[in-house]
Amino acid sequence: MIPMVDLKEELEFLREPILKAITEVLDSGEYILGPKGRLLEKQVAEYVGASYGIGVANGTDALYLALKALNIGPGDEVITTPFTFFATAEAIAEAGATPVFADIEGDTYNINPLEIRKKITPKTKAIIVVHLYGRAAKMDEIMEIANQFNLKVIEDACQAIGTEYNGKRAGAIGDIGCFSFFPSKNLGAYGDAGMIVTSDTDLYEKIIALRNHGSQVRYVHSTIGVNSRLDEFQAAILLIKLKYLDIFLHKRKEIAKRYTMELSTLADKTPPVLETREHTFHQYCIELENRDQAAAYLSQNGIASAIYYPIPLHLQEAFKDLNYQEGDFPVSEKAAKRVLALPIYPAMTFDIQNKIISALKDYLNTN
Ligand SMILES: *Cc1c(COP(=O)(O)O)cnc(C)c1O
């Protein structure tokens, strides 16, 4: 079976330096909030183009802590997309605020600035933008709305580390950027890990305390926080992988280019090339009328595919109290019925991609 992501080859390529780095951490006796974590915070912040990085336990916590740092809680509304991984809106609810959904653009699957405008009320405090699949959202328009209505902008860049937009990188455009280093992400650890970036010194100091029980000086607690720290083993692994990130992203883009070249006339939709909105292809999604049938055909031919995401968040049982209905976000609902993600990972060979393309062509030419 050709999997969605194959990390084995990457591991073989990096095994030696990773084992060495892990041994260093073992011998150092510093396992949490140590020198590797601090170096990773500095390097990720630099890479992204923000002043500060704060390592946390995972991407979901990054979003939650970003909201807490902005004093967002009960009675506040946060506008976000219904077409994303559950964690984006879960973090808003966990912070005690209300997720308010705004529909997406049909070509990029990112939140539509025109729809954001319709959802603003006196209770709106922030927008969480998701750079879905690795594609930059329409940040100029979104920042303009935020300035006009005095809203904060959190970027859920969990799928988009390295994505460029107008000379900046995802995560460094809004007030706070959030990253996940879940193993299958474009920069992945071998366990859970995450990072927050910001260029605001006050927010930085707040988040540094919030991730560690509201404490900056041991046993002195200025506020109620959480335990959400980045461990030294994951930091050591990520420091090694960060060196290769640009090469890995380049490979993803090359693979995507070839998919589009081969499939654009056969699929109902392939990702458009947009000059100002880079795509780093955490996922490569096409749209098909009979998506499920195509997925079954691929599976019979030994090829995995996946659906990100089959149920838009406004129709999730967990959010039934928000009282949304089918039909509220037609663009998201249509995408959820039609998108199909194809395998993509930096080590994918030409041969493997050929197999995927020819199986899909066989299906599309006869259906
Ligand atoms: C992966 C992901 C998250 C959550 O990250 P975790 O590290 O798994 O908690 C949040 N938002 C998006 C868009 C993601 O892809």
Short mmCIF file of C-alpha atoms and ligand atoms in Angstrom, two decimals:
data_model
loop_
_atom_site.label_atom_id
_atom_site.label_comp_id
_atom_site.label_asym_id
_atom_site.label_seq_id
_atom_site.Cartn_x
_atom_site.Cartn_y
_atom_site.Cartn_z
CA MET A 1 0.00 0.00 0.00
CA ILE A 2 1.26 3.48 -0.86
CA PRO A 3 0.56 5.48 2.32
CA MET A 4 -0.50 9.15 2.65
CA VAL A 5 2.80 9.92 4.37
CA ASP A 6 5.90 7.74 4.49
CA LEU A 7 8.34 8.90 7.14
CA LYS A 8 10.63 5.83 7.04
CA GLU A 9 12.99 7.18 4.43
CA GLU A 10 13.32 10.51 6.19
CA LEU A 11 14.15 8.66 9.39
CA GLU A 12 16.86 6.61 7.65
CA PHE A 13 18.32 9.81 6.21
CA LEU A 14 18.40 11.50 9.64
CA ARG A 15 18.87 8.53 11.95
CA GLU A 16 22.52 9.19 12.87
CA PRO A 17 22.25 12.86 13.83
CA ILE A 18 18.95 12.18 15.61
CA LEU A 19 20.37 9.34 17.71
CA LYS A 20 23.33 11.54 18.59
CA ALA A 21 21.08 14.44 19.60
CA ILE A 22 18.82 12.19 21.68
CA THR A 23 21.85 10.77 23.49
CA GLU A 24 23.06 14.30 24.21
CA VAL A 25 19.72 15.12 25.82
CA LEU A 26 19.74 11.86 27.84
CA ASP A 27 23.20 12.65 29.17
CA SER A 28 22.47 16.33 29.82
CA GLY A 29 19.96 15.62 32.58
CA GLU A 30 17.82 18.53 31.30
CA TYR A 31 14.60 17.18 29.89
CA ILE A 32 12.08 20.01 29.91
CA LEU A 33 12.59 23.73 29.14
CA GLY A 34 16.31 23.34 28.56
CA PRO A 35 18.89 24.63 26.07
CA LYS A 36 17.61 22.66 23.04
CA GLY A 37 14.11 24.04 23.53
CA ARG A 38 15.44 27.59 23.87
CA LEU A 39 17.53 27.21 20.72
CA LEU A 40 14.54 25.82 18.82
CA GLU A 41 12.39 28.76 19.98
CA LYS A 42 15.02 31.17 18.69
CA GLN A 43 15.50 29.35 15.38
CA VAL A 44 11.81 28.89 14.61
CA ALA A 45 11.12 32.56 15.45
CA GLU A 46 13.95 33.59 13.12
CA TYR A 47 12.81 31.23 10.39
CA VAL A 48 9.26 32.52 10.55
CA GLY A 49 10.30 36.16 10.95
CA ALA A 50 8.91 36.85 14.44
CA SER A 51 10.72 38.22 17.48
CA TYR A 52 9.87 35.42 19.90
CA GLY A 53 9.13 31.70 19.91
CA ILE A 54 7.55 29.84 22.81
CA GLY A 55 7.68 26.04 22.77
CA VAL A 56 4.50 24.29 23.91
CA ALA A 57 3.22 20.72 24.12
CA ASN A 58 1.24 20.69 20.83
CA GLY A 59 -0.53 22.85 18.27
CA THR A 60 -3.89 22.74 20.04
CA ASP A 61 -2.33 24.17 23.20
CA ALA A 62 -0.62 26.82 21.06
CA LEU A 63 -4.05 28.03 19.91
CA TYR A 64 -5.55 27.84 23.41
CA LEU A 65 -2.65 29.75 24.98
CA ALA A 66 -2.77 32.38 22.22
CA LEU A 67 -6.43 33.04 23.09
CA LYS A 68 -5.70 33.14 26.84
CA ALA A 69 -2.81 35.57 26.28
CA LEU A 70 -5.22 37.88 24.43
CA ASN A 71 -7.63 37.69 27.42
CA ILE A 72 -10.29 36.01 25.32
CA GLY A 73 -12.86 34.04 27.30
CA PRO A 74 -16.54 33.81 28.24
CA GLY A 75 -18.78 36.32 26.43
CA ASP A 76 -16.28 36.82 23.59
CA GLU A 77 -16.71 35.70 20.00
CA VAL A 78 -13.90 34.47 17.77
CA ILE A 79 -14.46 34.17 14.03
CA THR A 80 -12.92 31.19 12.27
CA THR A 81 -13.47 28.75 9.41
CA PRO A 82 -15.72 25.69 9.66
CA PHE A 83 -13.46 23.86 7.19
CA THR A 84 -10.43 22.97 9.31
CA PHE A 85 -9.21 20.41 11.79
CA PHE A 86 -11.42 20.31 14.90
CA ALA A 87 -8.70 21.75 17.17
CA THR A 88 -9.01 25.25 15.69
CA ALA A 89 -12.53 25.77 17.04
CA GLU A 90 -12.05 23.44 20.01
CA ALA A 91 -9.40 25.82 21.39
CA ILE A 92 -11.89 28.71 21.21
CA ALA A 93 -14.50 26.72 23.14
CA GLU A 94 -11.89 25.50 25.61
CA ALA A 95 -10.95 29.11 26.33
CA GLY A 96 -14.63 29.71 27.17
CA ALA A 97 -15.33 31.89 24.12
CA THR A 98 -17.80 31.23 21.29
CA PRO A 99 -16.60 30.06 17.88
CA VAL A 100 -18.39 31.97 15.10
CA PHE A 101 -17.92 30.41 11.69
CA ALA A 102 -17.46 32.23 8.39
CA ASP A 103 -17.51 30.38 5.07
CA ILE A 104 -14.48 29.72 2.87
CA GLU A 105 -13.34 30.56 -0.66
CA GLY A 106 -14.11 27.72 -3.06
CA ASP A 107 -10.73 27.76 -4.79
CA THR A 108 -8.36 27.78 -1.78
CA TYR A 109 -10.57 26.45 1.06
CA ASN A 110 -9.40 29.34 3.24
CA ILE A 111 -11.67 31.70 5.16
CA ASN A 112 -13.33 34.30 2.94
CA PRO A 113 -12.72 37.89 4.14
CA LEU A 114 -16.14 38.98 2.82
CA GLU A 115 -17.80 36.34 5.00
CA ILE A 116 -15.76 37.48 8.03
CA ARG A 117 -17.21 40.99 7.68
CA LYS A 118 -20.76 39.62 7.89
CA LYS A 119 -20.03 37.88 11.19
CA ILE A 120 -18.58 40.77 13.17
CA THR A 121 -20.61 41.83 16.24
CA PRO A 122 -19.75 44.00 19.28
CA LYS A 123 -18.65 40.76 20.99
CA THR A 124 -16.09 39.81 18.33
CA LYS A 125 -12.57 39.89 19.77
CA ALA A 126 -10.43 37.96 17.32
CA ILE A 127 -10.14 36.02 14.08
CA ILE A 128 -8.36 32.68 13.87
CA VAL A 129 -7.13 32.29 10.32
CA VAL A 130 -6.11 28.80 9.16
CA HIS A 131 -3.63 28.47 6.31
CA LEU A 132 -5.29 25.25 5.25
CA TYR A 133 -3.26 22.49 3.60
CA GLY A 134 -0.28 24.90 3.54
CA ARG A 135 -1.90 27.63 1.43
CA ALA A 136 -1.68 31.21 2.69
CA ALA A 137 -5.04 32.79 3.52
CA LYS A 138 -5.96 36.24 2.16
CA MET A 139 -4.01 38.02 4.88
CA ASP A 140 -3.98 41.59 3.51
CA GLU A 141 -7.76 41.77 3.50
CA ILE A 142 -8.02 40.00 6.86
CA MET A 143 -5.50 42.33 8.55
CA GLU A 144 -7.38 45.30 7.11
CA ILE A 145 -10.65 44.05 8.65
CA ALA A 146 -8.86 43.41 11.95
CA ASN A 147 -7.49 46.96 12.00
CA GLN A 148 -10.83 48.47 11.08
CA PHE A 149 -12.73 46.64 13.85
CA ASN A 150 -9.88 46.45 16.37
CA LEU A 151 -9.72 42.65 16.33
CA LYS A 152 -6.75 40.42 17.11
CA VAL A 153 -5.53 37.93 14.52
CA ILE A 154 -4.26 34.47 15.45
CA GLU A 155 -2.78 32.42 12.63
CA ASP A 156 -3.31 28.68 12.84
CA ALA A 157 -0.22 27.89 10.80
CA CYS A 158 -0.11 24.25 11.94
CA GLN A 159 -0.16 23.10 8.31
CA ALA A 160 1.83 26.00 6.90
CA ILE A 161 5.28 26.42 8.39
CA GLY A 162 7.43 28.15 5.76
CA THR A 163 4.52 29.32 3.59
CA GLU A 164 5.28 32.79 2.21
CA TYR A 165 2.89 35.65 1.74
CA ASN A 166 3.98 39.09 0.49
CA GLY A 167 7.54 38.65 1.72
CA LYS A 168 6.47 37.37 5.13
CA ARG A 169 5.95 33.88 6.43
CA ALA A 170 2.78 32.34 7.82
CA GLY A 171 2.61 32.88 11.57
CA ALA A 172 4.41 36.25 11.52
CA ILE A 173 1.65 38.28 9.86
CA GLY A 174 -1.02 38.45 12.59
CA ASP A 175 -0.60 39.07 16.33
CA ILE A 176 0.24 35.46 17.21
CA GLY A 177 1.18 32.44 15.09
CA CYS A 178 0.60 28.82 16.14
CA PHE A 179 2.46 25.76 14.91
CA SER A 180 2.08 22.01 15.44
CA PHE A 181 4.99 19.62 15.15
CA PHE A 182 2.78 16.53 15.14
CA PRO A 183 4.84 13.81 13.38
CA SER A 184 3.03 14.06 10.03
CA LYS A 185 3.16 17.87 9.79
CA ASN A 186 5.60 19.52 7.38
CA LEU A 187 8.02 19.96 10.30
CA GLY A 188 7.29 16.94 12.47
CA ALA A 189 8.68 15.71 15.79
CA TYR A 190 8.61 12.08 16.97
CA GLY A 191 5.86 12.83 19.44
CA ASP A 192 3.69 15.83 20.27
CA ALA A 193 5.15 19.34 20.15
CA GLY A 194 4.10 22.86 19.19
CA MET A 195 5.27 26.46 19.04
CA ILE A 196 3.81 29.93 19.39
CA VAL A 197 5.47 32.92 17.72
CA THR A 198 4.82 36.61 18.27
CA SER A 199 6.65 39.91 17.93
CA ASP A 200 4.80 41.51 20.85
CA THR A 201 6.90 41.54 24.02
CA ASP A 202 3.91 41.70 26.39
CA LEU A 203 2.24 38.73 24.73
CA TYR A 204 5.52 36.83 24.79
CA GLU A 205 5.93 37.33 28.53
CA LYS A 206 2.33 36.35 29.19
CA ILE A 207 2.61 33.15 27.15
CA ILE A 208 5.94 32.20 28.76
CA ALA A 209 4.13 32.25 32.11
CA LEU A 210 0.85 30.70 30.89
CA ARG A 211 2.53 27.58 29.48
CA ASN A 212 4.21 26.94 32.82
CA HIS A 213 1.51 27.23 35.52
CA GLY A 214 1.36 31.01 35.27
CA SER A 215 4.88 31.22 36.66
CA GLN A 216 8.04 32.96 35.50
CA VAL A 217 9.94 32.64 38.78
CA ARG A 218 9.82 29.19 40.32
CA TYR A 219 7.01 28.81 42.88
CA VAL A 220 5.78 32.35 42.23
CA HIS A 221 2.50 32.30 40.26
CA SER A 222 1.16 35.52 38.78
CA THR A 223 -1.83 33.91 37.06
CA ILE A 224 -3.57 30.56 36.42
CA GLY A 225 -1.82 28.81 33.57
CA VAL A 226 -1.41 25.27 32.31
CA ASN A 227 1.35 22.71 31.96
CA SER A 228 2.17 22.83 28.26
CA ARG A 229 5.89 22.63 27.66
CA LEU A 230 8.12 21.39 24.87
CA ASP A 231 10.42 18.56 25.94
CA GLU A 232 14.11 18.50 25.10
CA PHE A 233 13.97 15.27 23.08
CA GLN A 234 11.43 16.70 20.65
CA ALA A 235 13.33 20.00 20.51
CA ALA A 236 16.58 18.17 19.67
CA ILE A 237 14.86 16.25 16.86
CA LEU A 238 13.18 19.38 15.50
CA LEU A 239 16.47 21.32 15.48
CA ILE A 240 17.84 18.72 13.08
CA LYS A 241 14.75 18.60 10.89
CA LEU A 242 14.45 22.40 10.70
CA LYS A 243 17.72 22.46 8.74
CA TYR A 244 16.07 20.46 5.98
CA LEU A 245 12.68 22.14 6.04
CA ASP A 246 13.18 24.30 2.95
CA ILE A 247 14.45 21.33 0.95
CA PHE A 248 11.49 19.22 2.09
CA LEU A 249 9.01 21.99 1.24
CA HIS A 250 10.59 22.36 -2.18
CA LYS A 251 10.10 18.63 -2.80
CA ARG A 252 6.46 18.87 -1.78
CA LYS A 253 5.95 21.72 -4.25
CA GLU A 254 7.63 19.75 -7.05
CA ILE A 255 5.40 16.74 -6.40
CA ALA A 256 2.34 18.98 -6.33
CA LYS A 257 3.32 20.66 -9.60
CA ARG A 258 3.48 17.28 -11.28
CA TYR A 259 0.13 16.16 -9.87
CA THR A 260 -1.46 19.34 -11.21
CA MET A 261 0.20 18.98 -14.62
CA GLU A 262 -1.09 15.43 -14.95
CA LEU A 263 -4.51 15.78 -13.38
CA SER A 264 -5.79 19.31 -13.99
CA THR A 265 -7.78 18.43 -17.10
CA LEU A 266 -9.27 15.27 -15.57
CA ALA A 267 -10.17 16.23 -12.01
CA ASP A 268 -12.99 18.70 -11.35
CA LYS A 269 -10.51 20.89 -9.53
CA THR A 270 -6.79 21.00 -8.74
CA PRO A 271 -5.11 23.63 -6.51
CA PRO A 272 -4.71 26.88 -8.50
CA VAL A 273 -1.32 28.61 -8.71
CA LEU A 274 -1.73 32.01 -7.03
CA GLU A 275 1.23 34.38 -7.25
CA THR A 276 0.78 36.05 -3.87
CA ARG A 277 -0.52 33.10 -1.90
CA GLU A 278 2.04 30.37 -1.72
CA HIS A 279 1.10 26.76 -1.10
CA THR A 280 3.57 24.42 0.63
CA PHE A 281 1.35 21.36 0.22
CA HIS A 282 0.99 19.81 3.61
CA GLN A 283 -1.91 18.23 1.73
CA TYR A 284 -2.52 18.00 -1.99
CA CYS A 285 -6.30 17.93 -2.53
CA ILE A 286 -8.26 17.56 -5.73
CA GLU A 287 -12.03 17.76 -6.09
CA LEU A 288 -14.11 15.02 -7.67
CA GLU A 289 -17.82 14.60 -8.12
CA ASN A 290 -17.63 10.92 -7.14
CA ARG A 291 -14.90 11.27 -4.60
CA ASP A 292 -15.76 8.19 -2.54
CA GLN A 293 -15.83 5.94 -5.58
CA ALA A 294 -12.42 7.25 -6.66
CA ALA A 295 -11.02 6.66 -3.17
CA ALA A 296 -12.32 3.07 -3.24
CA TYR A 297 -10.72 2.50 -6.64
CA LEU A 298 -7.37 3.84 -5.41
CA SER A 299 -7.57 1.67 -2.31
CA GLN A 300 -8.26 -1.45 -4.43
CA ASN A 301 -5.12 -0.55 -6.34
CA GLY A 302 -2.97 -0.25 -3.23
CA ILE A 303 -3.04 3.55 -2.93
CA ALA A 304 -4.16 5.45 0.15
CA SER A 305 -6.12 8.69 -0.03
CA ALA A 306 -7.82 10.74 2.67
CA ILE A 307 -10.55 13.27 3.26
CA TYR A 308 -9.65 16.49 5.08
CA TYR A 309 -12.30 17.13 6.32
CA PRO A 310 -15.47 15.09 5.83
CA ILE A 311 -17.68 16.99 8.33
CA PRO A 312 -17.47 20.80 8.55
CA LEU A 313 -17.21 21.97 12.15
CA HIS A 314 -20.64 23.67 12.25
CA LEU A 315 -22.20 20.22 11.70
CA GLN A 316 -20.17 18.46 14.39
CA GLU A 317 -22.14 17.04 17.29
CA ALA A 318 -19.74 18.74 19.74
CA PHE A 319 -20.88 22.15 18.45
CA LYS A 320 -24.62 21.43 18.28
CA ASP A 321 -25.24 24.07 20.97
CA LEU A 322 -24.06 26.72 18.50
CA ASN A 323 -27.28 25.99 16.56
CA TYR A 324 -25.91 25.87 13.05
CA GLN A 325 -27.65 23.90 10.32
CA GLU A 326 -26.88 22.18 7.06
CA GLY A 327 -26.88 24.89 4.39
CA ASP A 328 -25.34 27.58 6.62
CA PHE A 329 -21.93 27.33 4.94
CA PRO A 330 -22.53 25.99 1.44
CA VAL A 331 -18.97 26.39 0.17
CA SER A 332 -17.53 24.43 3.11
CA GLU A 333 -20.24 21.79 2.83
CA LYS A 334 -19.58 21.32 -0.88
CA ALA A 335 -15.82 21.04 -0.29
CA ALA A 336 -16.37 18.47 2.47
CA LYS A 337 -18.27 16.30 -0.02
CA ARG A 338 -15.74 16.63 -2.82
CA VAL A 339 -12.15 16.97 -1.63
CA LEU A 340 -9.75 14.06 -1.87
CA ALA A 341 -6.18 14.28 -0.57
CA LEU A 342 -3.53 12.30 -2.42
CA PRO A 343 -0.35 10.91 -0.87
CA ILE A 344 2.41 13.53 -0.61
CA TYR A 345 5.68 13.52 1.31
CA PRO A 346 9.19 14.77 0.50
CA ALA A 347 10.70 11.32 -0.04
CA MET A 348 8.05 10.26 -2.57
CA THR A 349 9.81 8.84 -5.64
CA PHE A 350 8.95 9.54 -9.26
CA ASP A 351 7.91 5.88 -9.62
CA ILE A 352 5.51 5.96 -6.71
CA GLN A 353 3.95 9.16 -7.96
CA ASN A 354 3.62 7.57 -11.41
CA LYS A 355 1.65 4.71 -9.91
CA ILE A 356 -0.73 7.11 -8.19
CA ILE A 357 -1.19 9.28 -11.26
CA SER A 358 -1.77 6.38 -13.63
CA ALA A 359 -4.27 4.69 -11.30
CA LEU A 360 -6.18 7.94 -10.95
CA LYS A 361 -6.08 8.54 -14.70
CA ASP A 362 -7.41 5.02 -15.31
CA TYR A 363 -10.28 5.76 -12.98
CA LEU A 364 -11.04 9.24 -14.33
CA ASN A 365 -10.88 8.18 -17.98
CA THR A 366 -13.49 5.48 -17.44
CA ASN A 367 -15.80 7.21 -14.95
C1 LIG B 1 -2.57 19.60 13.45
C2 LIG B 1 -3.43 20.79 13.55
C3 LIG B 1 -3.77 21.35 14.79
C4 LIG B 1 -3.45 20.71 16.11
O1 LIG B 1 -2.14 20.38 16.32
P1 LIG B 1 -1.77 19.28 17.41
O2 LIG B 1 -0.28 19.43 17.55
O3 LIG B 1 -2.16 17.97 16.86
O4 LIG B 1 -2.48 19.62 18.67
C5 LIG B 1 -4.52 22.52 14.79
N1 LIG B 1 -4.94 23.09 13.64
C6 LIG B 1 -4.64 22.57 12.44
C7 LIG B 1 -5.12 23.27 11.21
C8 LIG B 1 -3.90 21.41 12.35
O5 LIG B 1 -3.62 20.87 11.15
#
